[in-house]
């Protein structure tokens, strides 16, 4: 049994923790939260320099050719600091989509740029409220031109390239080119920019066979779900640690609030949820890395339990902080906002619960 | 069992409704006035007609009405949505009863009519950063200096401090005796030199509370309420009068808002309301809302029969606050990828759900955390014993504080 | 506002409490639980003598002509002592069905007997596993003869008359007559007998218009749900009181376990659930008594919250008792068994959740 | 990251599997033997081949294997479903390590090989009616009388007392000193005069535990372990060896059983598995089961790398026990009106769900309540402080007991 990160991966984690402690302290998150920027461009540049954006991209396309286990480690650490950067959009979604379905030409065109931070990527599926289905999508491509509106598009204001799910396929669109108009929309996580993008005949290249568009999208969602889940687990863990730290130092009626069972059992519940979620993420990372048949189950399991763990930990972290917890001045809000953002950014808990049972049914049928 | 008023209640309701219909100012009449001016205008109008502070003694120009009459008045007044209420809540609900119990006739004769007529706005200066749920652990110092007291320290979570004329204040006069025994209680002019007020920004973006700093603030001894060292007993009077909330209070997110949303958004091509997991969640919230509503009806019946509202009313906040949080979160889940978008022109109901989600953590804490509410039910309703108290009987200065 | 039981009803409650303390002590429940009897026949006879079975039956049919508020009081008190008698089957279901849909002749034939305890009634809907629908029912009546199998039928072994839901109507069947064979089936609540009944051409009289059979069944379920809910609330309240009593007397580490927040908050949760359920039951009782249009909503609300409250209180009462709680010797089990029995006897929590939302939809449409 | 054994582990697994394949008795070979005879037969066979009590020292005829080898053996042995395991668990898992730590060579030389070979069955006599979670509050008295000790009192929750040869026993030798200081530890012959054993019937109908009454039972002083008054330290040795459960343990009701049930029963004319509220519930349970499974894999990896299993393994019971209860309850809900029927020929899976529902309350209590498991995680994993202890430092006889 060897169900653990290896020494190199643990070293990478330590390095990432040090790097992020230096370059993404709470003040950095707060600067984006309080300001008008859509992301922390300096931090992003440094992340690129660390090679994190290049992690799983093969060397032939300018990447490091590392495994998804390394990327999982980075995802968790970025989640732990609530990094205000477009890593999930660019790496888990856009890069993944091209790796998964891109032609050699497309890979050559985009992967080196994505690896080197010369381009930021994103993913555009949602066209408004509710759970999207292939049948309901209005966006479509005809004669290589994309028309329709996507809202919200995470990091859409700063992305250079978008992977767009249209009613008739999965497409790659150069957002710096013609036919893509963006308008910033505000989400409850002010530390992450989102946009509405109106496509008016933007040139679009099919990713994979257009008739496989919806199936490819589902596969992409599974792959991204594992990495999102790691980021969520990182945030959940940070929330638990904040809550614990505060509860140990805060006294009421002559003793630390951490000695009251109401708080102790709350933190124990966080620990339990976080641990189960993390263990499911391990399995997700393994399945992603080995491209196992279990991926749909593993992804949904990791995603559902991480979403639940992060929501619980982030809200009960505030609760543990009492009055200070809901002030702007304290950092608890970073995780509460991010928990909700990450949970809807890739489809809700109940969507993933439903995907999980579908995956079990398909696995039983196979 | 029915939902009807008694004949006396019905008559009172009729009178109240008639007066309100005739006297509630129109939007035109209030045009150009700011929130505070509107509030003062309306309060004064009520006072002059004898409808202010219904339960207070006749000698202050009030009706000496019953508790249920007060409830009926509140219900009828609440039907007029343009009335600026709430500004006088702390003064009339907490400061006034404390003054009536502890102050000299001279003081009450001066202040109570002004409180009733809305001339003065009061705030409450109890909570401190180190206090939280442990209110009596407050540290703001008072020291005697001639006929005055000198106050130094910091209060927090003070609603309305910035527009208040007066404040009620508990301070520590003696840290060498056990916690509850070394407190002294005052009221003070909020414009006193040395009082500094800073708003606290909440994660929802609102700023409903303030920090209040005291630097060598002087209060005449004549503004002390109760004896030196008796501040905790005086505070109890204030706290017992914290308006007992009947029923669930109002939540920004209700069953009906979620129900409507679930009719509008789709899951897999069909309205979400047809999805049985959505139905199951909505049903549970309906049951909670309905349970709180009829618990409120039962409390009102008790009130109508002369009972005093008790700690069992904590149930409204204990159930309502986390419910608001979970409902808001679920509403955003129903919206799926667009759930986090807060732009009012895009988000349903102008961002109601996102706003409620960001406000909910405060709702679960302000006015008593979920955990304190559960303690109140356990101890004061069910009669279970307190936790062991390590701060009992030892000097306040020796109670461990972790700092 | 007069949303409370009146003085006479409170007097009735006191009287019922005294009567049941004398005649239905835990030993009486235990005797049925441990023995082979399907109910406590002595207790049943005394309940009949108290007039409880006659409560809402009009005087012209030998009843007391009291209101559903009085019946609610009795239901709660019977629930509080986990009475091992067929009250719910005979009174909330059989009597209610005849009152609701019976002809003058049927009322004259059965109500006096049900009131006077000369007959025990029951209700037969289920034909096996899963949620019954009108379309799936196999039992049917042809030429006045009922054929098919009902399982389980609560109190089916001791009932004299059954209200049977057949695929083509609601029927009244004399179980002492020909064509009804009963076999006892054991449920997890050994204090309440259940049976399988095979109908082989048993003479059956239609209750109401046979083409309204399913609609009448739904209305009957709504009416019975309110009374079941009261019985459930009574059991939930008894569970809370047992738990509180035990926690106050049981010491661990030098203090009563009732002083630990884990126990305090557990009991506070029970109190909250019980209070909400009880308040919903008040509304249910009002709607039942006034035959209000709100009945479907009121019934489902009372039923869902009482089912949840009783499950929670009965299981956490055992938990509060620690090791002793799950011994046969202690009485906690009465409520744990009864909670589950009552919750499935009239359809599950999730069935009633679904009915509630349907009722809201219908109320909005009206 | 993979699920593979190391080469050494793989080799060990191969050897274990080969021996098991050759030596596990067939049903025919065990015909006519009762449960205890089968258990003893199998244990003896393992002992003779060197496969019993793998981790014990070679001097007792064992392999001195590693922790991970023990896990591998357990996995392989568990694949043979007809093996009667469990009878020796307390003796080998708790009594033996205690003897090895605290007893004389004479005692260990006599008893350890018999424990390994299955000749003797042991039970553990710690819990008392007044004890529960507060184990050290035990009251069973021991009094010195010549070379013997005389025991009076009562133990409870003793698994296997009725078929045990020997028992380990903690008693109170001195009630005038604080709780943990007045205990003395023995082992005794369960056939001693004055020992009376009564089975405890559970609400599930099972009787897995006993009450054991002691009336003037005499134990030679040579059967004392540790010094007089040192019983708590000896007990700690026993308790630390309570077999650390890796992963979730086995629950009678699993995701797969509910999934199958939901395929078979209908909701509104369609299989329940198509109902989205059913799917949502099942998904959550799947995630919990899967989370426990992979947490177990991580623990096994740590074990494989030489770590000692710690308190974090409490998670299995804390999550698993209430989950079993809720799943069993939900299964009965899926059955609707027939859910309560327990007749094995009618109820699905011969009444598995009803049986699990009635067994679950015991699962949430025996071996540490949910609340104790949460305390263990809070205190021993997260490092949060204990609750204030009112029984510390005062004579046991003066600790409040409520009776």
PDB file of N, CA, C and O in Angstrom, chain A residues 156-211:
ATOM      1  N   UNK A 156     -12.796  36.012 -16.955  1.00  0.00           N
ATOM      2  CA  UNK A 156     -13.045  36.348 -18.361  1.00  0.00           C
ATOM      3  C   UNK A 156     -12.468  37.698 -18.757  1.00  0.00           C
ATOM      4  O   UNK A 156     -12.180  37.933 -19.926  1.00  0.00           O
ATOM      5  N   UNK A 157     -12.280  38.566 -17.811  1.00  0.00           N
ATOM      6  CA  UNK A 157     -11.764  39.893 -18.126  1.00  0.00           C
ATOM      7  C   UNK A 157     -10.283  39.909 -18.418  1.00  0.00           C
ATOM      8  O   UNK A 157      -9.772  40.847 -19.038  1.00  0.00           O
ATOM      9  N   UNK A 158      -9.570  38.889 -17.948  1.00  0.00           N
ATOM     10  CA  UNK A 158      -8.108  38.895 -18.115  1.00  0.00           C
ATOM     11  C   UNK A 158      -7.617  37.762 -18.987  1.00  0.00           C
ATOM     12  O   UNK A 158      -6.435  37.672 -19.306  1.00  0.00           O
ATOM     13  N   UNK A 159      -8.550  36.872 -19.373  1.00  0.00           N
ATOM     14  CA  UNK A 159      -8.124  35.702 -20.142  1.00  0.00           C
ATOM     15  C   UNK A 159      -7.845  36.084 -21.589  1.00  0.00           C
ATOM     16  O   UNK A 159      -8.437  37.006 -22.137  1.00  0.00           O
ATOM     17  N   UNK A 160      -6.896  35.353 -22.175  1.00  0.00           N
ATOM     18  CA  UNK A 160      -6.569  35.572 -23.576  1.00  0.00           C
ATOM     19  C   UNK A 160      -7.233  34.556 -24.481  1.00  0.00           C
ATOM     20  O   UNK A 160      -7.424  34.793 -25.671  1.00  0.00           O
ATOM     21  N   UNK A 161      -7.551  33.419 -23.895  1.00  0.00           N
ATOM     22  CA  UNK A 161      -8.142  32.363 -24.718  1.00  0.00           C
ATOM     23  C   UNK A 161      -9.218  31.677 -23.892  1.00  0.00           C
ATOM     24  O   UNK A 161      -9.061  31.499 -22.682  1.00  0.00           O
ATOM     25  N   UNK A 162     -10.301  31.329 -24.566  1.00  0.00           N
ATOM     26  CA  UNK A 162     -11.385  30.658 -23.864  1.00  0.00           C
ATOM     27  C   UNK A 162     -11.727  29.337 -24.535  1.00  0.00           C
ATOM     28  O   UNK A 162     -11.724  29.234 -25.755  1.00  0.00           O
ATOM     29  N   UNK A 163     -11.989  28.348 -23.705  1.00  0.00           N
ATOM     30  CA  UNK A 163     -12.578  27.105 -24.180  1.00  0.00           C
ATOM     31  C   UNK A 163     -14.081  27.275 -23.992  1.00  0.00           C
ATOM     32  O   UNK A 163     -14.556  27.450 -22.862  1.00  0.00           O
ATOM     33  N   UNK A 164     -14.799  27.276 -25.101  1.00  0.00           N
ATOM     34  CA  UNK A 164     -16.217  27.616 -25.053  1.00  0.00           C
ATOM     35  C   UNK A 164     -17.060  26.398 -25.425  1.00  0.00           C
ATOM     36  O   UNK A 164     -16.808  25.745 -26.437  1.00  0.00           O
ATOM     37  N   UNK A 165     -18.051  26.116 -24.550  1.00  0.00           N
ATOM     38  CA  UNK A 165     -18.984  25.044 -24.874  1.00  0.00           C
ATOM     39  C   UNK A 165     -20.138  25.661 -25.661  1.00  0.00           C
ATOM     40  O   UNK A 165     -20.891  26.478 -25.138  1.00  0.00           O
ATOM     41  N   UNK A 166     -20.216  25.287 -26.943  1.00  0.00           N
ATOM     42  CA  UNK A 166     -21.321  25.771 -27.763  1.00  0.00           C
ATOM     43  C   UNK A 166     -22.302  24.629 -27.967  1.00  0.00           C
ATOM     44  O   UNK A 166     -22.011  23.479 -27.635  1.00  0.00           O
ATOM     45  N   UNK A 167     -23.468  24.961 -28.479  1.00  0.00           N
ATOM     46  CA  UNK A 167     -24.486  23.923 -28.662  1.00  0.00           C
ATOM     47  C   UNK A 167     -24.006  22.878 -29.657  1.00  0.00           C
ATOM     48  O   UNK A 167     -24.463  21.744 -29.650  1.00  0.00           O
ATOM     49  N   UNK A 168     -23.066  23.275 -30.499  1.00  0.00           N
ATOM     50  CA  UNK A 168     -22.593  22.333 -31.504  1.00  0.00           C
ATOM     51  C   UNK A 168     -21.087  22.089 -31.435  1.00  0.00           C
ATOM     52  O   UNK A 168     -20.409  22.021 -32.441  1.00  0.00           O
ATOM     53  N   UNK A 169     -20.601  21.950 -30.201  1.00  0.00           N
ATOM     54  CA  UNK A 169     -19.204  21.558 -30.074  1.00  0.00           C
ATOM     55  C   UNK A 169     -18.449  22.337 -29.027  1.00  0.00           C
ATOM     56  O   UNK A 169     -18.971  23.279 -28.407  1.00  0.00           O
ATOM     57  N   UNK A 170     -17.224  21.891 -28.824  1.00  0.00           N
ATOM     58  CA  UNK A 170     -16.330  22.548 -27.875  1.00  0.00           C
ATOM     59  C   UNK A 170     -15.320  23.339 -28.710  1.00  0.00           C
ATOM     60  O   UNK A 170     -14.732  22.801 -29.648  1.00  0.00           O
ATOM     61  N   UNK A 171     -15.130  24.622 -28.389  1.00  0.00           N
ATOM     62  CA  UNK A 171     -14.331  25.484 -29.263  1.00  0.00           C
ATOM     63  C   UNK A 171     -13.290  26.268 -28.482  1.00  0.00           C
ATOM     64  O   UNK A 171     -13.457  26.548 -27.286  1.00  0.00           O
ATOM     65  N   UNK A 172     -12.254  26.620 -29.237  1.00  0.00           N
ATOM     66  CA  UNK A 172     -11.178  27.441 -28.723  1.00  0.00           C
ATOM     67  C   UNK A 172     -11.336  28.820 -29.362  1.00  0.00           C
ATOM     68  O   UNK A 172     -11.415  28.930 -30.580  1.00  0.00           O
ATOM     69  N   UNK A 173     -11.386  29.851 -28.514  1.00  0.00           N
ATOM     70  CA  UNK A 173     -11.583  31.195 -29.042  1.00  0.00           C
ATOM     71  C   UNK A 173     -10.522  32.135 -28.493  1.00  0.00           C
ATOM     72  O   UNK A 173     -10.304  32.193 -27.278  1.00  0.00           O
ATOM     73  N   UNK A 174      -9.883  32.844 -29.395  1.00  0.00           N
ATOM     74  CA  UNK A 174      -8.889  33.851 -28.998  1.00  0.00           C
ATOM     75  C   UNK A 174      -9.644  35.100 -28.550  1.00  0.00           C
ATOM     76  O   UNK A 174     -10.268  35.785 -29.354  1.00  0.00           O
ATOM     77  N   UNK A 175      -9.594  35.365 -27.248  1.00  0.00           N
ATOM     78  CA  UNK A 175     -10.400  36.474 -26.723  1.00  0.00           C
ATOM     79  C   UNK A 175      -9.812  37.832 -27.078  1.00  0.00           C
ATOM     80  O   UNK A 175     -10.489  38.859 -26.984  1.00  0.00           O
ATOM     81  N   UNK A 176      -8.545  37.833 -27.442  1.00  0.00           N
ATOM     82  CA  UNK A 176      -7.938  39.097 -27.842  1.00  0.00           C
ATOM     83  C   UNK A 176      -8.254  39.427 -29.298  1.00  0.00           C
ATOM     84  O   UNK A 176      -7.938  40.520 -29.775  1.00  0.00           O
ATOM     85  N   UNK A 177      -8.847  38.466 -29.985  1.00  0.00           N
ATOM     86  CA  UNK A 177      -9.209  38.692 -31.366  1.00  0.00           C
ATOM     87  C   UNK A 177     -10.544  39.418 -31.478  1.00  0.00           C
ATOM     88  O   UNK A 177     -11.097  39.920 -30.489  1.00  0.00           O
ATOM     89  N   UNK A 178     -11.078  39.419 -32.670  1.00  0.00           N
ATOM     90  CA  UNK A 178     -12.324  40.152 -32.917  1.00  0.00           C
ATOM     91  C   UNK A 178     -13.520  39.360 -32.421  1.00  0.00           C
ATOM     92  O   UNK A 178     -13.468  38.150 -32.237  1.00  0.00           O
ATOM     93  N   UNK A 179     -14.603  40.074 -32.177  1.00  0.00           N
ATOM     94  CA  UNK A 179     -15.887  39.422 -31.939  1.00  0.00           C
ATOM     95  C   UNK A 179     -16.140  38.970 -30.532  1.00  0.00           C
ATOM     96  O   UNK A 179     -17.106  38.257 -30.257  1.00  0.00           O
ATOM     97  N   UNK A 180     -15.293  39.343 -29.582  1.00  0.00           N
ATOM     98  CA  UNK A 180     -15.526  38.967 -28.188  1.00  0.00           C
ATOM     99  C   UNK A 180     -15.537  40.235 -27.339  1.00  0.00           C
ATOM    100  O   UNK A 180     -14.513  40.895 -27.195  1.00  0.00           O
ATOM    101  N   UNK A 181     -16.714  40.566 -26.830  1.00  0.00           N
ATOM    102  CA  UNK A 181     -16.809  41.752 -25.984  1.00  0.00           C
ATOM    103  C   UNK A 181     -17.022  41.334 -24.542  1.00  0.00           C
ATOM    104  O   UNK A 181     -17.912  40.531 -24.253  1.00  0.00           O
ATOM    105  N   UNK A 182     -16.234  41.914 -23.653  1.00  0.00           N
ATOM    106  CA  UNK A 182     -16.336  41.491 -22.257  1.00  0.00           C
ATOM    107  C   UNK A 182     -16.807  42.641 -21.398  1.00  0.00           C
ATOM    108  O   UNK A 182     -16.443  43.784 -21.602  1.00  0.00           O
ATOM    109  N   UNK A 183     -17.591  42.272 -20.405  1.00  0.00           N
ATOM    110  CA  UNK A 183     -17.999  43.244 -19.413  1.00  0.00           C
ATOM    111  C   UNK A 183     -17.852  42.579 -18.056  1.00  0.00           C
ATOM    112  O   UNK A 183     -18.294  41.444 -17.865  1.00  0.00           O
ATOM    113  N   UNK A 184     -17.234  43.295 -17.144  1.00  0.00           N
ATOM    114  CA  UNK A 184     -16.986  42.725 -15.829  1.00  0.00           C
ATOM    115  C   UNK A 184     -18.297  42.552 -15.063  1.00  0.00           C
ATOM    116  O   UNK A 184     -19.164  43.430 -15.094  1.00  0.00           O
ATOM    117  N   UNK A 185     -18.474  41.393 -14.420  1.00  0.00           N
ATOM    118  CA  UNK A 185     -19.597  41.235 -13.485  1.00  0.00           C
ATOM    119  C   UNK A 185     -19.009  40.927 -12.116  1.00  0.00           C
ATOM    120  O   UNK A 185     -17.982  40.270 -11.999  1.00  0.00           O
ATOM    121  N   UNK A 186     -19.702  41.435 -11.093  1.00  0.00           N
ATOM    122  CA  UNK A 186     -19.188  41.280  -9.747  1.00  0.00           C
ATOM    123  C   UNK A 186     -19.784  40.018  -9.120  1.00  0.00           C
ATOM    124  O   UNK A 186     -20.980  39.794  -9.174  1.00  0.00           O
ATOM    125  N   UNK A 187     -18.946  39.172  -8.526  1.00  0.00           N
ATOM    126  CA  UNK A 187     -19.471  38.028  -7.776  1.00  0.00           C
ATOM    127  C   UNK A 187     -19.292  38.326  -6.297  1.00  0.00           C
ATOM    128  O   UNK A 187     -18.751  39.377  -5.928  1.00  0.00           O
ATOM    129  N   UNK A 188     -19.704  37.413  -5.459  1.00  0.00           N
ATOM    130  CA  UNK A 188     -19.516  37.677  -4.025  1.00  0.00           C
ATOM    131  C   UNK A 188     -18.078  37.485  -3.605  1.00  0.00           C
ATOM    132  O   UNK A 188     -17.705  37.871  -2.489  1.00  0.00           O
ATOM    133  N   UNK A 189     -17.250  36.909  -4.458  1.00  0.00           N
ATOM    134  CA  UNK A 189     -15.821  36.826  -4.142  1.00  0.00           C
ATOM    135  C   UNK A 189     -15.091  37.928  -4.904  1.00  0.00           C
ATOM    136  O   UNK A 189     -14.666  37.743  -6.037  1.00  0.00           O
ATOM    137  N   UNK A 190     -14.937  39.070  -4.250  1.00  0.00           N
ATOM    138  CA  UNK A 190     -14.340  40.227  -4.924  1.00  0.00           C
ATOM    139  C   UNK A 190     -12.870  39.995  -5.277  1.00  0.00           C
ATOM    140  O   UNK A 190     -12.269  40.812  -5.964  1.00  0.00           O
ATOM    141  N   UNK A 191     -12.307  38.908  -4.764  1.00  0.00           N
ATOM    142  CA  UNK A 191     -10.894  38.641  -5.055  1.00  0.00           C
ATOM    143  C   UNK A 191     -10.704  37.865  -6.350  1.00  0.00           C
ATOM    144  O   UNK A 191      -9.584  37.494  -6.687  1.00  0.00           O
ATOM    145  N   UNK A 192     -11.792  37.610  -7.055  1.00  0.00           N
ATOM    146  CA  UNK A 192     -11.690  36.882  -8.325  1.00  0.00           C
ATOM    147  C   UNK A 192     -12.597  37.547  -9.345  1.00  0.00           C
ATOM    148  O   UNK A 192     -13.812  37.627  -9.146  1.00  0.00           O
ATOM    149  N   UNK A 193     -12.021  38.031 -10.434  1.00  0.00           N
ATOM    150  CA  UNK A 193     -12.821  38.701 -11.450  1.00  0.00           C
ATOM    151  C   UNK A 193     -13.642  37.734 -12.286  1.00  0.00           C
ATOM    152  O   UNK A 193     -13.202  36.627 -12.591  1.00  0.00           O
ATOM    153  N   UNK A 194     -14.830  38.154 -12.669  1.00  0.00           N
ATOM    154  CA  UNK A 194     -15.687  37.380 -13.561  1.00  0.00           C
ATOM    155  C   UNK A 194     -16.244  38.329 -14.620  1.00  0.00           C
ATOM    156  O   UNK A 194     -16.311  39.526 -14.398  1.00  0.00           O
ATOM    157  N   UNK A 195     -16.636  37.766 -15.735  1.00  0.00           N
ATOM    158  CA  UNK A 195     -17.141  38.609 -16.814  1.00  0.00           C
ATOM    159  C   UNK A 195     -18.319  37.985 -17.529  1.00  0.00           C
ATOM    160  O   UNK A 195     -18.558  36.780 -17.423  1.00  0.00           O
ATOM    161  N   UNK A 196     -18.989  38.851 -18.232  1.00  0.00           N
ATOM    162  CA  UNK A 196     -19.946  38.422 -19.239  1.00  0.00           C
ATOM    163  C   UNK A 196     -19.222  38.602 -20.574  1.00  0.00           C
ATOM    164  O   UNK A 196     -18.562  39.621 -20.788  1.00  0.00           O
ATOM    165  N   UNK A 197     -19.314  37.611 -21.432  1.00  0.00           N
ATOM    166  CA  UNK A 197     -18.676  37.760 -22.741  1.00  0.00           C
ATOM    167  C   UNK A 197     -19.727  37.582 -23.840  1.00  0.00           C
ATOM    168  O   UNK A 197     -20.418  36.558 -23.883  1.00  0.00           O
ATOM    169  N   UNK A 198     -19.847  38.587 -24.662  1.00  0.00           N
ATOM    170  CA  UNK A 198     -20.734  38.499 -25.825  1.00  0.00           C
ATOM    171  C   UNK A 198     -19.887  38.172 -27.052  1.00  0.00           C
ATOM    172  O   UNK A 198     -18.952  38.913 -27.379  1.00  0.00           O
ATOM    173  N   UNK A 199     -20.204  37.041 -27.648  1.00  0.00           N
ATOM    174  CA  UNK A 199     -19.484  36.650 -28.860  1.00  0.00           C
ATOM    175  C   UNK A 199     -20.326  37.036 -30.069  1.00  0.00           C
ATOM    176  O   UNK A 199     -21.482  36.628 -30.192  1.00  0.00           O
ATOM    177  N   UNK A 200     -19.714  37.841 -30.911  1.00  0.00           N
ATOM    178  CA  UNK A 200     -20.420  38.245 -32.130  1.00  0.00           C
ATOM    179  C   UNK A 200     -19.606  37.815 -33.333  1.00  0.00           C
ATOM    180  O   UNK A 200     -18.844  38.592 -33.882  1.00  0.00           O
ATOM    181  N   UNK A 201     -19.725  36.549 -33.641  1.00  0.00           N
ATOM    182  CA  UNK A 201     -18.977  36.036 -34.782  1.00  0.00           C
ATOM    183  C   UNK A 201     -17.484  35.912 -34.535  1.00  0.00           C
ATOM    184  O   UNK A 201     -16.672  36.039 -35.455  1.00  0.00           O
ATOM    185  N   UNK A 202     -17.123  35.628 -33.292  1.00  0.00           N
ATOM    186  CA  UNK A 202     -15.699  35.452 -32.989  1.00  0.00           C
ATOM    187  C   UNK A 202     -15.179  34.183 -33.652  1.00  0.00           C
ATOM    188  O   UNK A 202     -15.831  33.149 -33.619  1.00  0.00           O
ATOM    189  N   UNK A 203     -13.988  34.252 -34.267  1.00  0.00           N
ATOM    190  CA  UNK A 203     -13.415  33.053 -34.880  1.00  0.00           C
ATOM    191  C   UNK A 203     -13.209  31.966 -33.829  1.00  0.00           C
ATOM    192  O   UNK A 203     -12.678  32.234 -32.754  1.00  0.00           O
ATOM    193  N   UNK A 204     -13.692  30.765 -34.128  1.00  0.00           N
ATOM    194  CA  UNK A 204     -13.637  29.664 -33.169  1.00  0.00           C
ATOM    195  C   UNK A 204     -13.119  28.409 -33.845  1.00  0.00           C
ATOM    196  O   UNK A 204     -13.541  28.068 -34.937  1.00  0.00           O
ATOM    197  N   UNK A 205     -12.172  27.762 -33.180  1.00  0.00           N
ATOM    198  CA  UNK A 205     -11.620  26.505 -33.705  1.00  0.00           C
ATOM    199  C   UNK A 205     -12.171  25.353 -32.886  1.00  0.00           C
ATOM    200  O   UNK A 205     -12.102  25.385 -31.652  1.00  0.00           O
ATOM    201  N   UNK A 206     -12.642  24.325 -33.545  1.00  0.00           N
ATOM    202  CA  UNK A 206     -13.172  23.178 -32.793  1.00  0.00           C
ATOM    203  C   UNK A 206     -12.054  22.495 -32.014  1.00  0.00           C
ATOM    204  O   UNK A 206     -10.939  22.325 -32.500  1.00  0.00           O
ATOM    205  N   UNK A 207     -12.390  22.135 -30.785  1.00  0.00           N
ATOM    206  CA  UNK A 207     -11.497  21.291 -29.971  1.00  0.00           C
ATOM    207  C   UNK A 207     -12.076  19.894 -30.053  1.00  0.00           C
ATOM    208  O   UNK A 207     -13.173  19.644 -29.546  1.00  0.00           O
ATOM    209  N   UNK A 208     -11.352  18.999 -30.691  1.00  0.00           N
ATOM    210  CA  UNK A 208     -11.903  17.659 -30.888  1.00  0.00           C
ATOM    211  C   UNK A 208     -13.027  17.695 -31.906  1.00  0.00           C
ATOM    212  O   UNK A 208     -13.287  18.719 -32.538  1.00  0.00           O
ATOM    213  N   UNK A 209     -13.703  16.563 -32.007  1.00  0.00           N
ATOM    214  CA  UNK A 209     -14.804  16.457 -32.947  1.00  0.00           C
ATOM    215  C   UNK A 209     -16.001  17.227 -32.392  1.00  0.00           C
ATOM    216  O   UNK A 209     -16.462  16.939 -31.287  1.00  0.00           O
ATOM    217  N   UNK A 210     -16.522  18.202 -33.151  1.00  0.00           N
ATOM    218  CA  UNK A 210     -17.637  18.997 -32.624  1.00  0.00           C
ATOM    219  C   UNK A 210     -18.821  18.147 -32.173  1.00  0.00           C
ATOM    220  O   UNK A 210     -19.518  18.511 -31.226  1.00  0.00           O
ATOM    221  N   UNK A 211     -19.014  17.012 -32.790  1.00  0.00           N
ATOM    222  CA  UNK A 211     -20.169  16.214 -32.377  1.00  0.00           C
ATOM    223  C   UNK A 211     -19.935  15.561 -31.015  1.00  0.00           C
ATOM    224  O   UNK A 211     -20.853  15.044 -30.389  1.00  0.00           O
TER     225      UNK A 211
END
